Amino acid sequence: MPAGKANKHQILQLCKIGADYLSKVKNYSEVTEFILLGIPHTEGLEKVLFGIFLFIYIFTLLGNFLILVAIISSSRLHTPMYFFLGLLSTFDLFFPSVSSPKMLVFLSGNSRVISYKGCASQLFFYHFMGCTEGILYSVMSYDRFVAICHPLRYTVIMNPRLCVFLAACTTLIGCIHATILTSLTFQLPYCGPNEVDYYFCDIPAIIPLACADNSLVQRVGFTNVGLLTVTLLFTILVSYTHIGIAILRIRSAEGRSKAFSTCSAHLAAIICAFGPIIIIYFQSTPNPLLGAVVQILNNIVSPMLNSLIYSLRNKEVKRALKRVLLKRYLSVSVEHVSPWTCKFTQFHSAFIEKRMGSHQSSDNIVQ
């Protein structure tokens, strides 16, 4: 082949390679949004699911908000246990809000499209809230360990400075964990299909859409989530092993019952939180329907159950809520009653508060 033709052929080859490269770069930049396909195998059930999830979402927000109001308004609940419970209720207000609003939008028949940044935000806040709550459960188990195993030193060990430090570390670790997973997931190029076969953006649903090798990201992500879950479960198991031994040593049947009642509430919340994570990230063959159901239990149903567990099983929270509602009722109705009735209701309110306060004893530590 003559030199001129060879050079021309090489130039054409280089031009073709450059055009292919530019085409790929263009394709990479074209994916600016994703389409959420929703819960697998639920076609035709959108209206029913919309009603169910709307009720759960509103109930979750209302229940956790009332718990937070009760803890803030009652000085008797300004203890380490209720400080962490207030944090848990705060996170349970935001955790279902990561995926529920968008899910309710497309279940109502509106657009299923979510922007690239919106998808990244969903993934970040989902893992931030999930990780933070998981660490918070471990901190709460340590709080119960100190309260039951070292009751005389409880207020000294769980002082306000330590509580704030643990809360700050919990939030910081959750933020670092979510930042790592989000950065790894969205550093991959997304150039082809943009349909997410799920109802929100999560790692197992997003990385299969990448146009590059995602094996490293998948291994690091699953190792990160798995290692964190195993570590937190181990610390919780150690704390509750010591708690169980201490409860068995309590001579009073009433004391054992109170301690067991409080710990059983914590354990129920822990099972609701960690059970779905174990099923999703450690199943050998992924099942889309099972994964969606378990995720719904984790980030929608579990926050609702927490509000039920910590309100219905906790006498102090129920008493505080009664005081708040009673004062609210009296403040609303005081303008519509006579002065004598107003004095009577004030006396009755003081009597109720005094009677409720008579039940307050050393239960603040055990409960």
mmCIF file of C-alpha atoms in Angstrom:
data_model
loop_
_atom_site.group_PDB
_atom_site.id
_atom_site.type_symbol
_atom_site.label_atom_id
_atom_site.label_comp_id
_atom_site.label_asym_id
_atom_site.label_seq_id
_atom_site.Cartn_x
_atom_site.Cartn_y
_atom_site.Cartn_z
ATOM 1 C CA MET A 1 0.000 0.000 0.000
ATOM 2 C CA PRO A 2 1.451 3.408 -0.954
ATOM 3 C CA ALA A 3 2.512 5.704 1.895
ATOM 4 C CA GLY A 4 -0.128 8.318 1.043
ATOM 5 C CA LYS A 5 -2.981 5.843 1.130
ATOM 6 C CA ALA A 6 -1.644 4.295 4.354
ATOM 7 C CA ASN A 7 -1.543 7.698 6.056
ATOM 8 C CA LYS A 8 -5.027 8.473 4.793
ATOM 9 C CA HIS A 9 -6.295 5.138 6.096
ATOM 10 C CA GLN A 10 -4.708 5.792 9.518
ATOM 11 C CA ILE A 11 -6.253 9.255 9.664
ATOM 12 C CA LEU A 12 -9.676 7.813 8.880
ATOM 13 C CA GLN A 13 -9.227 5.217 11.614
ATOM 14 C CA LEU A 14 -8.225 7.896 14.117
ATOM 15 C CA CYS A 15 -11.217 10.005 13.118
ATOM 16 C CA LYS A 16 -13.503 7.022 13.585
ATOM 17 C CA ILE A 17 -12.049 6.287 17.017
ATOM 18 C CA GLY A 18 -12.433 9.961 17.995
ATOM 19 C CA ALA A 19 -16.024 10.017 16.776
ATOM 20 C CA ASP A 20 -16.812 6.886 18.785
ATOM 21 C CA TYR A 21 -15.234 8.430 21.870
ATOM 22 C CA LEU A 22 -17.167 11.681 21.474
ATOM 23 C CA SER A 23 -20.337 9.670 20.973
ATOM 24 C CA LYS A 24 -19.720 7.835 24.224
ATOM 25 C CA VAL A 25 -18.994 11.071 26.069
ATOM 26 C CA LYS A 26 -22.191 12.541 24.653
ATOM 27 C CA ASN A 27 -24.140 9.487 25.755
ATOM 28 C CA TYR A 28 -22.633 9.747 29.237
ATOM 29 C CA SER A 29 -23.861 13.315 29.548
ATOM 30 C CA GLU A 30 -27.310 12.533 28.162
ATOM 31 C CA VAL A 31 -28.555 10.729 31.294
ATOM 32 C CA THR A 32 -29.892 13.623 33.345
ATOM 33 C CA GLU A 33 -32.874 11.795 34.822
ATOM 34 C CA PHE A 34 -34.069 8.350 35.808
ATOM 35 C CA ILE A 35 -37.470 6.689 35.594
ATOM 36 C CA LEU A 36 -38.675 4.830 38.682
ATOM 37 C CA LEU A 37 -40.634 1.761 37.608
ATOM 38 C CA GLY A 38 -42.128 1.305 41.073
ATOM 39 C CA ILE A 39 -42.748 -1.786 43.162
ATOM 40 C CA PRO A 40 -42.272 -4.917 41.013
ATOM 41 C CA HIS A 41 -45.322 -7.022 40.116
ATOM 42 C CA THR A 42 -47.883 -4.523 41.468
ATOM 43 C CA GLU A 43 -49.396 -3.300 38.203
ATOM 44 C CA GLY A 44 -53.034 -2.306 38.648
ATOM 45 C CA LEU A 45 -52.738 -1.907 42.431
ATOM 46 C CA GLU A 46 -51.513 1.677 42.385
ATOM 47 C CA LYS A 47 -54.633 3.228 43.965
ATOM 48 C CA VAL A 48 -54.803 0.646 46.745
ATOM 49 C CA LEU A 49 -51.099 1.038 47.513
ATOM 50 C CA PHE A 50 -51.440 4.823 47.410
ATOM 51 C CA GLY A 51 -54.125 4.743 50.111
ATOM 52 C CA ILE A 52 -52.180 2.319 52.309
ATOM 53 C CA PHE A 53 -48.851 4.133 52.090
ATOM 54 C CA LEU A 54 -50.435 7.560 52.521
ATOM 55 C CA PHE A 55 -52.076 6.401 55.766
ATOM 56 C CA ILE A 56 -48.816 4.854 57.026
ATOM 57 C CA TYR A 57 -46.817 7.962 56.123
ATOM 58 C CA ILE A 58 -49.212 10.385 57.852
ATOM 59 C CA PHE A 59 -49.486 8.108 60.905
ATOM 60 C CA THR A 60 -45.672 7.873 61.098
ATOM 61 C CA LEU A 61 -45.209 11.641 60.943
ATOM 62 C CA LEU A 62 -47.949 12.290 63.498
ATOM 63 C CA GLY A 63 -46.817 9.586 65.928
ATOM 64 C CA ASN A 64 -43.159 10.576 65.984
ATOM 65 C CA PHE A 65 -44.043 14.271 66.152
ATOM 66 C CA LEU A 66 -46.198 13.663 69.240
ATOM 67 C CA ILE A 67 -43.412 11.683 70.916
ATOM 68 C CA LEU A 68 -40.990 14.522 70.210
ATOM 69 C CA VAL A 69 -43.438 17.083 71.604
ATOM 70 C CA ALA A 70 -43.976 14.982 74.747
ATOM 71 C CA ILE A 71 -40.235 14.664 75.384
ATOM 72 C CA ILE A 72 -39.534 18.366 74.830
ATOM 73 C CA SER A 73 -42.487 19.608 76.885
ATOM 74 C CA SER A 74 -42.007 17.353 79.927
ATOM 75 C CA SER A 75 -39.058 18.134 82.207
ATOM 76 C CA ARG A 76 -39.349 14.636 83.688
ATOM 77 C CA LEU A 77 -38.308 13.203 80.324
ATOM 78 C CA HIS A 78 -35.122 15.253 80.057
ATOM 79 C CA THR A 79 -32.959 12.191 80.709
ATOM 80 C CA PRO A 80 -30.380 10.371 78.532
ATOM 81 C CA MET A 81 -32.833 7.648 77.533
ATOM 82 C CA TYR A 82 -35.439 10.106 76.279
ATOM 83 C CA PHE A 83 -32.772 12.306 74.708
ATOM 84 C CA PHE A 84 -31.828 9.417 72.424
ATOM 85 C CA LEU A 85 -35.480 8.483 71.942
ATOM 86 C CA GLY A 86 -36.130 12.059 70.824
ATOM 87 C CA LEU A 87 -33.284 11.757 68.306
ATOM 88 C CA LEU A 88 -34.753 8.493 67.037
ATOM 89 C CA SER A 89 -38.165 10.127 66.594
ATOM 90 C CA THR A 90 -36.530 13.008 64.721
ATOM 91 C CA PHE A 91 -34.804 10.640 62.303
ATOM 92 C CA ASP A 92 -38.027 8.637 61.949
ATOM 93 C CA LEU A 93 -39.723 11.838 60.806
ATOM 94 C CA PHE A 94 -37.228 12.223 57.949
ATOM 95 C CA PHE A 95 -36.350 8.613 57.067
ATOM 96 C CA PRO A 96 -39.681 7.733 55.387
ATOM 97 C CA SER A 97 -39.672 11.169 53.751
ATOM 98 C CA VAL A 98 -36.691 10.109 51.625
ATOM 99 C CA SER A 99 -38.745 7.763 49.436
ATOM 100 C CA SER A 100 -42.431 8.092 50.401
ATOM 101 C CA PRO A 101 -43.304 11.472 48.770
ATOM 102 C CA LYS A 102 -41.971 10.483 45.348
ATOM 103 C CA MET A 103 -43.548 7.034 45.632
ATOM 104 C CA LEU A 104 -46.914 8.580 46.481
ATOM 105 C CA VAL A 105 -46.565 10.922 43.495
ATOM 106 C CA PHE A 106 -46.205 8.162 40.920
ATOM 107 C CA LEU A 107 -48.711 5.880 42.670
ATOM 108 C CA SER A 108 -51.260 8.676 42.229
ATOM 109 C CA GLY A 109 -50.682 8.553 38.475
ATOM 110 C CA ASN A 110 -48.198 11.391 38.086
ATOM 111 C CA SER A 111 -44.690 11.382 36.641
ATOM 112 C CA ARG A 112 -42.241 8.649 37.586
ATOM 113 C CA VAL A 113 -39.257 10.735 36.480
ATOM 114 C CA ILE A 114 -36.607 11.718 39.024
ATOM 115 C CA SER A 115 -33.650 13.941 38.185
ATOM 116 C CA TYR A 116 -30.043 12.756 38.334
ATOM 117 C CA LYS A 117 -29.365 14.971 41.368
ATOM 118 C CA GLY A 118 -32.647 13.916 42.938
ATOM 119 C CA CYS A 119 -31.678 10.266 42.573
ATOM 120 C CA ALA A 120 -28.262 10.925 44.124
ATOM 121 C CA SER A 121 -29.939 12.816 46.988
ATOM 122 C CA GLN A 122 -32.319 9.922 47.623
ATOM 123 C CA LEU A 123 -29.448 7.451 47.830
ATOM 124 C CA PHE A 124 -27.391 9.725 50.105
ATOM 125 C CA PHE A 125 -30.156 10.515 52.592
ATOM 126 C CA TYR A 126 -31.424 6.932 52.625
ATOM 127 C CA HIS A 127 -28.023 5.597 53.704
ATOM 128 C CA PHE A 128 -27.372 8.595 55.963
ATOM 129 C CA MET A 129 -30.637 8.109 57.870
ATOM 130 C CA GLY A 130 -30.339 4.323 57.878
ATOM 131 C CA CYS A 131 -26.744 4.306 59.116
ATOM 132 C CA THR A 132 -27.410 6.980 61.735
ATOM 133 C CA GLU A 133 -30.436 5.119 63.091
ATOM 134 C CA GLY A 134 -28.457 1.867 63.218
ATOM 135 C CA ILE A 135 -25.684 3.494 65.257
ATOM 136 C CA LEU A 136 -28.312 5.191 67.422
ATOM 137 C CA TYR A 137 -29.815 1.782 68.271
ATOM 138 C CA SER A 138 -26.357 0.659 69.380
ATOM 139 C CA VAL A 139 -25.974 3.787 71.533
ATOM 140 C CA MET A 140 -29.432 3.235 73.051
ATOM 141 C CA SER A 141 -28.510 -0.367 73.900
ATOM 142 C CA TYR A 142 -25.396 0.931 75.672
ATOM 143 C CA ASP A 143 -27.591 3.429 77.558
ATOM 144 C CA ARG A 144 -29.838 0.565 78.724
ATOM 145 C CA PHE A 145 -26.749 -1.447 79.682
ATOM 146 C CA VAL A 146 -25.493 1.358 81.941
ATOM 147 C CA ALA A 147 -28.973 1.985 83.406
ATOM 148 C CA ILE A 148 -29.597 -1.652 84.346
ATOM 149 C CA CYS A 149 -26.086 -2.928 85.088
ATOM 150 C CA HIS A 150 -24.754 0.245 86.781
ATOM 151 C CA PRO A 151 -27.848 2.080 88.080
ATOM 152 C CA LEU A 152 -26.036 3.995 90.838
ATOM 153 C CA ARG A 153 -23.510 5.431 88.374
ATOM 154 C CA TYR A 154 -25.985 5.976 85.546
ATOM 155 C CA THR A 155 -26.286 9.763 85.802
ATOM 156 C CA VAL A 156 -22.511 10.101 86.246
ATOM 157 C CA ILE A 157 -21.613 7.953 83.221
ATOM 158 C CA MET A 158 -24.403 9.146 80.898
ATOM 159 C CA ASN A 159 -23.814 12.822 81.564
ATOM 160 C CA PRO A 160 -25.064 15.508 79.127
ATOM 161 C CA ARG A 161 -21.608 16.004 77.618
ATOM 162 C CA LEU A 162 -21.285 12.301 76.739
ATOM 163 C CA CYS A 163 -24.823 12.205 75.322
ATOM 164 C CA VAL A 164 -24.144 15.155 73.013
ATOM 165 C CA PHE A 165 -20.793 13.638 71.996
ATOM 166 C CA LEU A 166 -22.412 10.287 71.129
ATOM 167 C CA ALA A 167 -25.156 12.035 69.150
ATOM 168 C CA ALA A 168 -22.594 14.081 67.194
ATOM 169 C CA CYS A 169 -20.436 11.012 66.452
ATOM 170 C CA THR A 170 -23.517 9.093 65.339
ATOM 171 C CA THR A 171 -24.468 11.803 62.844
ATOM 172 C CA LEU A 172 -20.886 12.240 61.603
ATOM 173 C CA ILE A 173 -20.350 8.526 60.963
ATOM 174 C CA GLY A 174 -23.681 8.323 59.130
ATOM 175 C CA CYS A 175 -22.701 11.278 56.939
ATOM 176 C CA ILE A 176 -19.292 9.766 56.078
ATOM 177 C CA HIS A 177 -20.859 6.387 55.322
ATOM 178 C CA ALA A 178 -23.477 7.900 53.001
ATOM 179 C CA THR A 179 -20.926 10.141 51.275
ATOM 180 C CA ILE A 180 -18.669 7.186 50.447
ATOM 181 C CA LEU A 181 -21.504 5.085 49.019
ATOM 182 C CA THR A 182 -23.007 7.959 47.018
ATOM 183 C CA SER A 183 -19.635 9.015 45.591
ATOM 184 C CA LEU A 184 -18.773 5.466 44.560
ATOM 185 C CA THR A 185 -22.172 4.920 42.932
ATOM 186 C CA PHE A 186 -22.365 8.158 40.957
ATOM 187 C CA GLN A 187 -18.745 8.306 39.856
ATOM 188 C CA LEU A 188 -19.712 5.615 37.341
ATOM 189 C CA PRO A 189 -20.878 6.788 33.893
ATOM 190 C CA TYR A 190 -24.561 6.266 33.076
ATOM 191 C CA CYS A 191 -25.107 6.348 29.337
ATOM 192 C CA GLY A 192 -27.696 3.763 28.365
ATOM 193 C CA PRO A 193 -30.992 2.751 29.972
ATOM 194 C CA ASN A 194 -32.286 5.019 32.697
ATOM 195 C CA GLU A 195 -35.196 2.907 34.001
ATOM 196 C CA VAL A 196 -34.728 2.009 37.665
ATOM 197 C CA ASP A 197 -36.576 -1.221 38.410
ATOM 198 C CA TYR A 198 -37.480 -0.061 41.911
ATOM 199 C CA TYR A 199 -39.531 2.540 43.735
ATOM 200 C CA PHE A 200 -36.545 4.649 44.831
ATOM 201 C CA CYS A 201 -32.838 5.029 44.070
ATOM 202 C CA ASP A 202 -30.723 2.491 45.946
ATOM 203 C CA ILE A 203 -27.354 0.918 45.154
ATOM 204 C CA PRO A 204 -28.611 -2.515 43.964
ATOM 205 C CA ALA A 205 -31.050 -0.814 41.562
ATOM 206 C CA ILE A 206 -28.731 1.922 40.223
ATOM 207 C CA ILE A 207 -25.328 0.346 39.550
ATOM 208 C CA PRO A 208 -26.613 -2.208 36.973
ATOM 209 C CA LEU A 209 -27.414 0.804 34.746
ATOM 210 C CA ALA A 210 -23.778 1.952 34.665
ATOM 211 C CA CYS A 211 -21.855 1.816 31.365
ATOM 212 C CA ALA A 212 -18.594 0.794 33.043
ATOM 213 C CA ASP A 213 -17.427 -2.091 35.194
ATOM 214 C CA ASN A 214 -19.295 -1.803 38.501
ATOM 215 C CA SER A 215 -17.833 -4.844 40.271
ATOM 216 C CA LEU A 216 -15.471 -2.784 42.455
ATOM 217 C CA VAL A 217 -18.206 -0.360 43.478
ATOM 218 C CA GLN A 218 -20.535 -3.260 44.207
ATOM 219 C CA ARG A 219 -17.964 -5.053 46.365
ATOM 220 C CA VAL A 220 -16.997 -1.925 48.295
ATOM 221 C CA GLY A 221 -20.614 -0.877 48.808
ATOM 222 C CA PHE A 222 -21.826 -4.249 50.014
ATOM 223 C CA THR A 223 -18.733 -4.695 52.205
ATOM 224 C CA ASN A 224 -19.294 -1.271 53.737
ATOM 225 C CA VAL A 225 -22.971 -1.926 54.499
ATOM 226 C CA GLY A 226 -22.332 -5.505 55.639
ATOM 227 C CA LEU A 227 -19.388 -4.651 57.881
ATOM 228 C CA LEU A 228 -21.265 -1.790 59.520
ATOM 229 C CA THR A 229 -24.358 -3.942 60.098
ATOM 230 C CA VAL A 230 -22.373 -6.826 61.610
ATOM 231 C CA THR A 231 -20.397 -4.458 63.867
ATOM 232 C CA LEU A 232 -23.526 -2.726 65.180
ATOM 233 C CA LEU A 233 -25.331 -6.025 65.741
ATOM 234 C CA PHE A 234 -22.306 -7.334 67.654
ATOM 235 C CA THR A 235 -22.218 -4.306 69.974
ATOM 236 C CA ILE A 236 -25.975 -4.577 70.556
ATOM 237 C CA LEU A 237 -25.664 -8.309 71.276
ATOM 238 C CA VAL A 238 -22.875 -7.698 73.806
ATOM 239 C CA SER A 239 -24.901 -4.995 75.586
ATOM 240 C CA TYR A 240 -28.068 -7.091 75.767
ATOM 241 C CA THR A 241 -26.187 -10.182 76.915
ATOM 242 C CA HIS A 242 -24.991 -8.242 79.954
ATOM 243 C CA ILE A 243 -28.472 -6.751 80.370
ATOM 244 C CA GLY A 244 -30.089 -10.207 80.311
ATOM 245 C CA ILE A 245 -27.685 -11.479 82.970
ATOM 246 C CA ALA A 246 -28.370 -8.417 85.133
ATOM 247 C CA ILE A 247 -32.152 -8.803 84.785
ATOM 248 C CA LEU A 248 -31.977 -12.422 85.923
ATOM 249 C CA ARG A 249 -30.140 -11.261 89.059
ATOM 250 C CA ILE A 250 -32.885 -8.793 90.028
ATOM 251 C CA ARG A 251 -34.707 -10.251 93.029
ATOM 252 C CA SER A 252 -37.892 -8.203 92.704
ATOM 253 C CA ALA A 253 -40.403 -9.619 90.242
ATOM 254 C CA GLU A 254 -41.705 -6.091 89.586
ATOM 255 C CA GLY A 255 -38.194 -4.836 88.864
ATOM 256 C CA ARG A 256 -37.538 -7.691 86.450
ATOM 257 C CA SER A 257 -40.847 -7.019 84.714
ATOM 258 C CA LYS A 258 -40.116 -3.288 84.251
ATOM 259 C CA ALA A 259 -36.590 -3.898 82.996
ATOM 260 C CA PHE A 260 -37.725 -6.629 80.618
ATOM 261 C CA SER A 261 -40.594 -4.470 79.314
ATOM 262 C CA THR A 262 -38.246 -1.604 78.432
ATOM 263 C CA CYS A 263 -35.636 -3.878 76.853
ATOM 264 C CA SER A 264 -38.223 -5.804 74.847
ATOM 265 C CA ALA A 265 -39.382 -2.513 73.283
ATOM 266 C CA HIS A 266 -35.802 -1.724 72.259
ATOM 267 C CA LEU A 267 -35.263 -5.227 70.885
ATOM 268 C CA ALA A 268 -38.477 -5.078 68.864
ATOM 269 C CA ALA A 269 -37.364 -1.794 67.291
ATOM 270 C CA ILE A 270 -33.893 -3.226 66.565
ATOM 271 C CA ILE A 271 -35.339 -6.305 64.854
ATOM 272 C CA CYS A 272 -37.595 -4.092 62.701
ATOM 273 C CA ALA A 273 -34.591 -1.988 61.690
ATOM 274 C CA PHE A 274 -31.867 -4.588 61.098
ATOM 275 C CA GLY A 275 -33.972 -7.496 59.843
ATOM 276 C CA PRO A 276 -34.722 -5.965 56.414
ATOM 277 C CA ILE A 277 -31.073 -4.915 55.910
ATOM 278 C CA ILE A 278 -29.854 -8.453 56.525
ATOM 279 C CA ILE A 279 -32.414 -9.926 54.129
ATOM 280 C CA ILE A 280 -31.678 -7.429 51.319
ATOM 281 C CA TYR A 281 -27.908 -7.265 51.361
ATOM 282 C CA PHE A 282 -27.147 -10.870 52.264
ATOM 283 C CA GLN A 283 -29.543 -12.820 50.046
ATOM 284 C CA SER A 284 -27.748 -15.123 47.587
ATOM 285 C CA THR A 285 -30.085 -14.531 44.615
ATOM 286 C CA PRO A 286 -31.769 -11.086 44.587
ATOM 287 C CA ASN A 287 -35.565 -11.181 44.389
ATOM 288 C CA PRO A 288 -36.977 -7.808 43.227
ATOM 289 C CA LEU A 289 -40.399 -8.277 44.844
ATOM 290 C CA LEU A 290 -38.956 -9.555 48.133
ATOM 291 C CA GLY A 291 -36.417 -6.739 48.139
ATOM 292 C CA ALA A 292 -39.118 -4.102 47.604
ATOM 293 C CA VAL A 293 -41.356 -5.525 50.346
ATOM 294 C CA VAL A 294 -38.463 -5.695 52.803
ATOM 295 C CA GLN A 295 -37.324 -2.169 51.953
ATOM 296 C CA ILE A 296 -40.865 -0.899 52.544
ATOM 297 C CA LEU A 297 -40.815 -2.577 55.946
ATOM 298 C CA ASN A 298 -37.459 -0.947 56.662
ATOM 299 C CA ASN A 299 -37.962 2.690 55.677
ATOM 300 C CA ILE A 300 -41.749 3.117 55.804
ATOM 301 C CA VAL A 301 -43.307 0.626 58.227
ATOM 302 C CA SER A 302 -40.462 0.466 60.773
ATOM 303 C CA PRO A 303 -40.605 4.209 61.666
ATOM 304 C CA MET A 304 -44.361 3.832 62.211
ATOM 305 C CA LEU A 305 -43.823 0.806 64.468
ATOM 306 C CA ASN A 306 -41.227 2.734 66.472
ATOM 307 C CA SER A 307 -43.797 5.400 67.298
ATOM 308 C CA LEU A 308 -46.237 2.692 68.440
ATOM 309 C CA ILE A 309 -43.623 0.770 70.417
ATOM 310 C CA TYR A 310 -42.279 3.780 72.299
ATOM 311 C CA SER A 311 -45.655 5.436 72.919
ATOM 312 C CA LEU A 312 -47.960 2.552 73.800
ATOM 313 C CA ARG A 313 -45.376 0.628 75.864
ATOM 314 C CA ASN A 314 -43.923 3.652 77.671
ATOM 315 C CA LYS A 315 -45.967 5.005 80.562
ATOM 316 C CA GLU A 316 -43.945 8.200 80.935
ATOM 317 C CA VAL A 317 -44.454 9.178 77.298
ATOM 318 C CA LYS A 318 -48.192 8.516 77.577
ATOM 319 C CA ARG A 319 -48.411 10.618 80.756
ATOM 320 C CA ALA A 320 -46.503 13.461 79.128
ATOM 321 C CA LEU A 321 -48.809 13.342 76.091
ATOM 322 C CA LYS A 322 -51.859 13.461 78.360
ATOM 323 C CA ARG A 323 -50.474 16.543 80.108
ATOM 324 C CA VAL A 324 -49.771 18.269 76.791
ATOM 325 C CA LEU A 325 -53.217 17.470 75.384
ATOM 326 C CA LEU A 326 -54.936 18.449 78.627
ATOM 327 C CA LYS A 327 -53.185 21.811 78.764
ATOM 328 C CA ARG A 328 -53.961 22.377 75.113
ATOM 329 C CA TYR A 329 -57.635 21.570 75.675
ATOM 330 C CA LEU A 330 -57.834 23.865 78.680
ATOM 331 C CA SER A 331 -56.124 26.745 76.871
ATOM 332 C CA VAL A 332 -58.585 26.459 73.974
ATOM 333 C CA SER A 333 -61.716 26.174 76.101
ATOM 334 C CA VAL A 334 -60.799 28.720 78.782
ATOM 335 C CA GLU A 335 -62.180 31.609 76.698
ATOM 336 C CA HIS A 336 -65.630 30.000 76.554
ATOM 337 C CA VAL A 337 -66.243 29.270 80.238
ATOM 338 C CA SER A 338 -67.185 31.277 83.304
ATOM 339 C CA PRO A 339 -64.575 32.381 85.907
ATOM 340 C CA TRP A 340 -65.794 29.758 88.432
ATOM 341 C CA THR A 341 -65.504 26.998 85.841
ATOM 342 C CA CYS A 342 -62.054 28.275 84.890
ATOM 343 C CA LYS A 343 -60.897 28.067 88.528
ATOM 344 C CA PHE A 344 -62.335 24.564 88.822
ATOM 345 C CA THR A 345 -60.559 23.334 85.677
ATOM 346 C CA GLN A 346 -57.273 24.854 86.853
ATOM 347 C CA PHE A 347 -57.672 23.075 90.206
ATOM 348 C CA HIS A 348 -58.565 19.841 88.397
ATOM 349 C CA SER A 349 -55.539 20.164 86.107
ATOM 350 C CA ALA A 350 -53.217 20.729 89.090
ATOM 351 C CA PHE A 351 -54.738 17.708 90.838
ATOM 352 C CA ILE A 352 -54.217 15.510 87.757
ATOM 353 C CA GLU A 353 -50.609 16.623 87.381
ATOM 354 C CA LYS A 354 -49.956 16.002 91.083
ATOM 355 C CA ARG A 355 -51.510 12.554 90.816
ATOM 356 C CA MET A 356 -49.457 11.728 87.723
ATOM 357 C CA GLY A 357 -46.333 12.994 89.424
ATOM 358 C CA SER A 358 -46.929 10.661 92.371
ATOM 359 C CA HIS A 359 -46.283 7.734 90.046
ATOM 360 C CA GLN A 360 -42.857 9.139 89.137
ATOM 361 C CA SER A 361 -40.084 7.401 91.033
ATOM 362 C CA SER A 362 -36.925 5.559 90.162
ATOM 363 C CA ASP A 363 -38.695 4.284 87.017
ATOM 364 C CA ASN A 364 -36.877 7.020 85.028
ATOM 365 C CA ILE A 365 -33.813 4.818 85.095
ATOM 366 C CA VAL A 366 -35.402 1.409 84.583
ATOM 367 C CA GLN A 367 -37.994 2.497 82.008
#
